[in-house]
PDB file of C-alpha atoms in Angstrom:
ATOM      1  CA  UNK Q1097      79.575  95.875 107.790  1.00 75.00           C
ATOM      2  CA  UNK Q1098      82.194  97.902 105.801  1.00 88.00           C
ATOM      3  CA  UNK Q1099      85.400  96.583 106.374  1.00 96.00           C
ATOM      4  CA  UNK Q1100      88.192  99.631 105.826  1.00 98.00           C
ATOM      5  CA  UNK Q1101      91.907  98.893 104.713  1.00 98.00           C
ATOM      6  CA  UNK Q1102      94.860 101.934 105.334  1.00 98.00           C
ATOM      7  CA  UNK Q1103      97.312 101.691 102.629  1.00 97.00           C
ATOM      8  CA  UNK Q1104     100.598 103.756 103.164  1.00 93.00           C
ATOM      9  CA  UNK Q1105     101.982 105.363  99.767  1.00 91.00           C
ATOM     10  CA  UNK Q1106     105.229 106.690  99.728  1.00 82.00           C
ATOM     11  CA  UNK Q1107     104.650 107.957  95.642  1.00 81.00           C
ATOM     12  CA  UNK Q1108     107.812 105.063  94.137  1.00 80.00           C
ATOM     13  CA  UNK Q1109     106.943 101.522  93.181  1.00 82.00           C
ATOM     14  CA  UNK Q1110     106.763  99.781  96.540  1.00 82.00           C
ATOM     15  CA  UNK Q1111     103.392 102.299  97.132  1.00 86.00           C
ATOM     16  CA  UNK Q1112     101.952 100.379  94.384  1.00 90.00           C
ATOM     17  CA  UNK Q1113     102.599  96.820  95.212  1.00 91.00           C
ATOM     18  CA  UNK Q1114     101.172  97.856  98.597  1.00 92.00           C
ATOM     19  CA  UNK Q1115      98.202  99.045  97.199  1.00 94.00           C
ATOM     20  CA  UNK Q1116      97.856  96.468  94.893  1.00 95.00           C
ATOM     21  CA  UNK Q1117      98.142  94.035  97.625  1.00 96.00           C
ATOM     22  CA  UNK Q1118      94.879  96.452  99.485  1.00 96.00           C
ATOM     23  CA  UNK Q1119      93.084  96.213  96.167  1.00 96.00           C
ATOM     24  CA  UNK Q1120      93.619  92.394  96.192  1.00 96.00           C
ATOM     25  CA  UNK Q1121      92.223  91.879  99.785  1.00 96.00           C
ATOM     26  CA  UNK Q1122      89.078  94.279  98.880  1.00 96.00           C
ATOM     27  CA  UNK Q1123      88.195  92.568  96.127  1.00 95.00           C
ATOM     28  CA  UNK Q1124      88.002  89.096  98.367  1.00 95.00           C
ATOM     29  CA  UNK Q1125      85.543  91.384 100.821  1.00 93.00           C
ATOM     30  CA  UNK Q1126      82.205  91.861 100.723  1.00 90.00           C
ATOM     31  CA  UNK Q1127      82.130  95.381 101.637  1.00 94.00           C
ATOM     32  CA  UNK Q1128      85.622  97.321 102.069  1.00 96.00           C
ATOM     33  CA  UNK Q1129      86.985 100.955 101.769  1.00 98.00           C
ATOM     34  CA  UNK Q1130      90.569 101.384 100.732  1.00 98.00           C
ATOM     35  CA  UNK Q1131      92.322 104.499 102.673  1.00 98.00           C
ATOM     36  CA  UNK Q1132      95.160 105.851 100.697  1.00 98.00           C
ATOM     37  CA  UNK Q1133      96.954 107.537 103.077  1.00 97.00           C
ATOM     38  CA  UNK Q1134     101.000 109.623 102.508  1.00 95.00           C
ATOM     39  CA  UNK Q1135     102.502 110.675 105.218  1.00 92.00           C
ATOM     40  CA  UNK Q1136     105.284 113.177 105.014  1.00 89.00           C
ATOM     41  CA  UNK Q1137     107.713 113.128 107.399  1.00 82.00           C
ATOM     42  CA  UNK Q1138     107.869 116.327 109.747  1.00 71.00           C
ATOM     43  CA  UNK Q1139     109.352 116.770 113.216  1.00 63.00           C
ATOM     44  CA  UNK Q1140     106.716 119.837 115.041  1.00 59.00           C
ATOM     45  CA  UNK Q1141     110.040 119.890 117.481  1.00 61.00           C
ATOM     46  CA  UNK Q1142     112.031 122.585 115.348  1.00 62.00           C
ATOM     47  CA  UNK Q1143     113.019 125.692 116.877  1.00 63.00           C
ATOM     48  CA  UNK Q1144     112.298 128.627 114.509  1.00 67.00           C
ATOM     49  CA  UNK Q1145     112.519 132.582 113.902  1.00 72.00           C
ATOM     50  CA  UNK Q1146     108.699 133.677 113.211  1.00 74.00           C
ATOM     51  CA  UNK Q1147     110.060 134.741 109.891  1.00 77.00           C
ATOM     52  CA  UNK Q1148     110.960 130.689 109.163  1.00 74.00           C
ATOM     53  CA  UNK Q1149     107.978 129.274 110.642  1.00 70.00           C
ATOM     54  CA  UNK Q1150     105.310 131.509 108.022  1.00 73.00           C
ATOM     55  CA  UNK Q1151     107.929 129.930 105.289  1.00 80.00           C
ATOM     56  CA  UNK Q1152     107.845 126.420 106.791  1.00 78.00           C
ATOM     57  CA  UNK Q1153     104.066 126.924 107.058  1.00 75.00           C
ATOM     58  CA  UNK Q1154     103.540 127.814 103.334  1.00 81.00           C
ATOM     59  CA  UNK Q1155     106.058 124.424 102.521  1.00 84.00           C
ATOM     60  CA  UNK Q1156     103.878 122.508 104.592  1.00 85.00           C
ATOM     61  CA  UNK Q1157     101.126 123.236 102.574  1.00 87.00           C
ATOM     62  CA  UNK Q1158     102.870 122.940  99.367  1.00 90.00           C
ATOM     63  CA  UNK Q1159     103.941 119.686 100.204  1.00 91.00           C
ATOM     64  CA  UNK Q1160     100.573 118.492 101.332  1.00 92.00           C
ATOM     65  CA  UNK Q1161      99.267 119.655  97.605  1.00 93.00           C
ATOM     66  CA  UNK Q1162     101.902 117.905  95.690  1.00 93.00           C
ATOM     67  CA  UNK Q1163     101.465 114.542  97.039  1.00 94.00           C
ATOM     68  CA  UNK Q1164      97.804 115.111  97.156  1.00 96.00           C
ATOM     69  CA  UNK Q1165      97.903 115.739  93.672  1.00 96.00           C
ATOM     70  CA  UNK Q1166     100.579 113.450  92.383  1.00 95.00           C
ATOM     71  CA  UNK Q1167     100.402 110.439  94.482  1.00 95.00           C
ATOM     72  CA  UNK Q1168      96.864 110.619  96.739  1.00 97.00           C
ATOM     73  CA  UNK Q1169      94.463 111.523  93.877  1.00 97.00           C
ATOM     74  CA  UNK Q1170      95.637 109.487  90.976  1.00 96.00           C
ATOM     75  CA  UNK Q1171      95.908 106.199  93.573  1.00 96.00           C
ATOM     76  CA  UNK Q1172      92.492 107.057  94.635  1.00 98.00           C
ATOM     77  CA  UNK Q1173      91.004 107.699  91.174  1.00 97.00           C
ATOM     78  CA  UNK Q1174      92.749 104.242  89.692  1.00 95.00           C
ATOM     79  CA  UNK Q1175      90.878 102.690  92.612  1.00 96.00           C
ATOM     80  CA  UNK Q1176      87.191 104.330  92.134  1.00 97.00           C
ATOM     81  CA  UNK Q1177      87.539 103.552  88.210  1.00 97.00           C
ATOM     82  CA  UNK Q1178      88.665  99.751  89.402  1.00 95.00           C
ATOM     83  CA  UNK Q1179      85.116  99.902  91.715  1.00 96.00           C
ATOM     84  CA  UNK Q1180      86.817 100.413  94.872  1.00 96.00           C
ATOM     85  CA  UNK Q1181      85.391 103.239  97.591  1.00 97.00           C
ATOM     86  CA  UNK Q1182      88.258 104.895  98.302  1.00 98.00           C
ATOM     87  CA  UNK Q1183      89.557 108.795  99.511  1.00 97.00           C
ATOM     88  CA  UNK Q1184      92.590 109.502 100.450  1.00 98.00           C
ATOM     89  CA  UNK Q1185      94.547 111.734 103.331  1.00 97.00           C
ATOM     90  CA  UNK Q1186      97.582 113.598 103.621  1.00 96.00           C
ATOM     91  CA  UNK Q1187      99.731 114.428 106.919  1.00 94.00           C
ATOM     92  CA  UNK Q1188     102.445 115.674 108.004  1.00 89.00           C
ATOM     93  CA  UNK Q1189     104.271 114.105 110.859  1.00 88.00           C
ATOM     94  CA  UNK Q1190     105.657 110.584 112.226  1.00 88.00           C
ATOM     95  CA  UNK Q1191     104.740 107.825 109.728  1.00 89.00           C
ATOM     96  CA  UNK Q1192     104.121 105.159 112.257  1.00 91.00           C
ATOM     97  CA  UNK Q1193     102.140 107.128 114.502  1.00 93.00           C
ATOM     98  CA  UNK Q1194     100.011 108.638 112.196  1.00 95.00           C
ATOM     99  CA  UNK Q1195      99.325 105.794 109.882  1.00 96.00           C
ATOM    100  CA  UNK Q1196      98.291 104.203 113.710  1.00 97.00           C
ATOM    101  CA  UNK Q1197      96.352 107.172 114.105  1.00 97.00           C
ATOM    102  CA  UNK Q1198      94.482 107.341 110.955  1.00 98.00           C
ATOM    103  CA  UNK Q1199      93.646 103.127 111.118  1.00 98.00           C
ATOM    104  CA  UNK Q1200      91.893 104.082 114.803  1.00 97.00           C
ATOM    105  CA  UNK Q1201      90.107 107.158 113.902  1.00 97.00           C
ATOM    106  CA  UNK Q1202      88.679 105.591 110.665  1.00 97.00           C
ATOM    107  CA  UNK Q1203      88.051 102.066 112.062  1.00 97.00           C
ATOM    108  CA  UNK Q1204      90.148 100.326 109.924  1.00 98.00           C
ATOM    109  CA  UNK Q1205      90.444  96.586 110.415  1.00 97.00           C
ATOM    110  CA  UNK Q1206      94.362  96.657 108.355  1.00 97.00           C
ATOM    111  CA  UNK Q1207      97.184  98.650 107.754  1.00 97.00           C
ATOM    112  CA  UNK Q1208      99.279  97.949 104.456  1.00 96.00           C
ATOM    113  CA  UNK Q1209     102.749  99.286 103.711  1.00 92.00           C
ATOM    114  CA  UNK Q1210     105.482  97.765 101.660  1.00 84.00           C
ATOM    115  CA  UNK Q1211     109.265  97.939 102.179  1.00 75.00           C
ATOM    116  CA  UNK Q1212     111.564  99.095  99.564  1.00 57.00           C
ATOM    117  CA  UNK Q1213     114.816  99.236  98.331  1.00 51.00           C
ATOM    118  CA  UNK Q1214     114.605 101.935  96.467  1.00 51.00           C
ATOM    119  CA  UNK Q1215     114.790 104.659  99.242  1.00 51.00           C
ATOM    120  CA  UNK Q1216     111.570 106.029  99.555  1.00 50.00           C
ATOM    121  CA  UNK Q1217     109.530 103.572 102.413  1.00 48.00           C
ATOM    122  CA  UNK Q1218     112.834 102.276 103.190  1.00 46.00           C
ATOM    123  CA  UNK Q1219     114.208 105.305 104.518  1.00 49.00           C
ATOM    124  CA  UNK Q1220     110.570 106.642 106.032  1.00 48.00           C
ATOM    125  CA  UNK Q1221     108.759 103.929 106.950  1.00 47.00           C
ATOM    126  CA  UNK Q1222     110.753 100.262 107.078  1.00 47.00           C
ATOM    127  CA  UNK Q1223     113.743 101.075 109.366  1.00 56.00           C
ATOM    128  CA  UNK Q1224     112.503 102.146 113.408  1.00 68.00           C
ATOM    129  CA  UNK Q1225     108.964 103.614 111.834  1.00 73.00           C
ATOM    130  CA  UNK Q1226     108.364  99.920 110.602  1.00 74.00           C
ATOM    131  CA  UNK Q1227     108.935  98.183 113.620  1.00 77.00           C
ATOM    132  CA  UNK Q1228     106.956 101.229 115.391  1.00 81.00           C
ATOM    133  CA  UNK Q1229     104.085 100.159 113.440  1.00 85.00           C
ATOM    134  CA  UNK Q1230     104.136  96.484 113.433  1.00 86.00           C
ATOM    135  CA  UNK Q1231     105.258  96.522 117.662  1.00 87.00           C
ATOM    136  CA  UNK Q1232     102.394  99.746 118.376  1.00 89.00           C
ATOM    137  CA  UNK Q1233      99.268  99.684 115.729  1.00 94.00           C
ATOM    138  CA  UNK Q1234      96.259  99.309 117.385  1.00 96.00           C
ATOM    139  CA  UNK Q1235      95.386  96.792 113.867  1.00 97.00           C
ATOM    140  CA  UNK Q1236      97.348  94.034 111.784  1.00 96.00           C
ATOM    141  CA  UNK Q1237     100.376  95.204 109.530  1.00 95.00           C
ATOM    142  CA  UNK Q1238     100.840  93.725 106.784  1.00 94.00           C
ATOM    143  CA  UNK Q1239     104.812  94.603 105.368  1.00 92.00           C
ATOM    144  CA  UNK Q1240     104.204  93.673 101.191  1.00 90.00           C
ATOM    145  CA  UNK Q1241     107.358  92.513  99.666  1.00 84.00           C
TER     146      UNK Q1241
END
């Protein structure tokens, strides 16, 4: 039985000790896929003119293709070169939630994040969204240092 890891990046340092920390646990596992997954941050509840929404639309997917390409892909190839099956995802929306959501729909038996001081998971993920995760997931959290 594969055994499947989610690892939230945020693209700063405290991404990598996280995934470092997923790479560490796969390594101890027979059989495990690491899920890279970066979740940017995006309220649907936003009242707009039509004229903003097609330009929030074409951000949306700008933003989904820069951390795909900077953060997602380069994680994931680092991973696949270390001998690691791995793929990645990218979503907009709540950060506890979906990194909840992803860990049910893909089985996973862990999430992974790490807190930060340097503003990036700090801000997103380790004030309410943190404690969102850790009270809610439907898995074990594991907060890296």
């Amino acid at each position: 039985m594969t055994s499947k890891i989610v690892v939230g990046l945020d693209g700063s340092s405290s991404g990598e000790r996280a995934l470092a920390y997923a790479q560490s646990l796969a390594s101890r596992l027979e059989s495990c896929e690491i899920i890279v997954a970066f979740i940017i941050e995006w309220s649907p509840y936003t009242f707009q003119t039509a004229e903003e929404n097609a330009q929030r639309h074409k951000r949306r997917e700008e933003e989904i293709t820069t951390a795909q390409t900077r953060v997602v892909d380069p994680a994931v190839s680092t991973l696949c070169d270390a001998g690691f099956a791995a793929r990645g995802i990218v979503k907009h929306g709540d950060v506890a939630d979906l990194l909840d959501k992803i860990a049910k729909t893909e089985s996973a038996d862990q999430i992974v994040v790490a807190r930060s001081s340097e503003g990036g998971f700090v801000n997103r993920v380790f004030g309410t969204s943190t404690v969102n995760l850790v009270l809610h997931a439907s898995v074990p959290v594991t907060v890296v240092p």
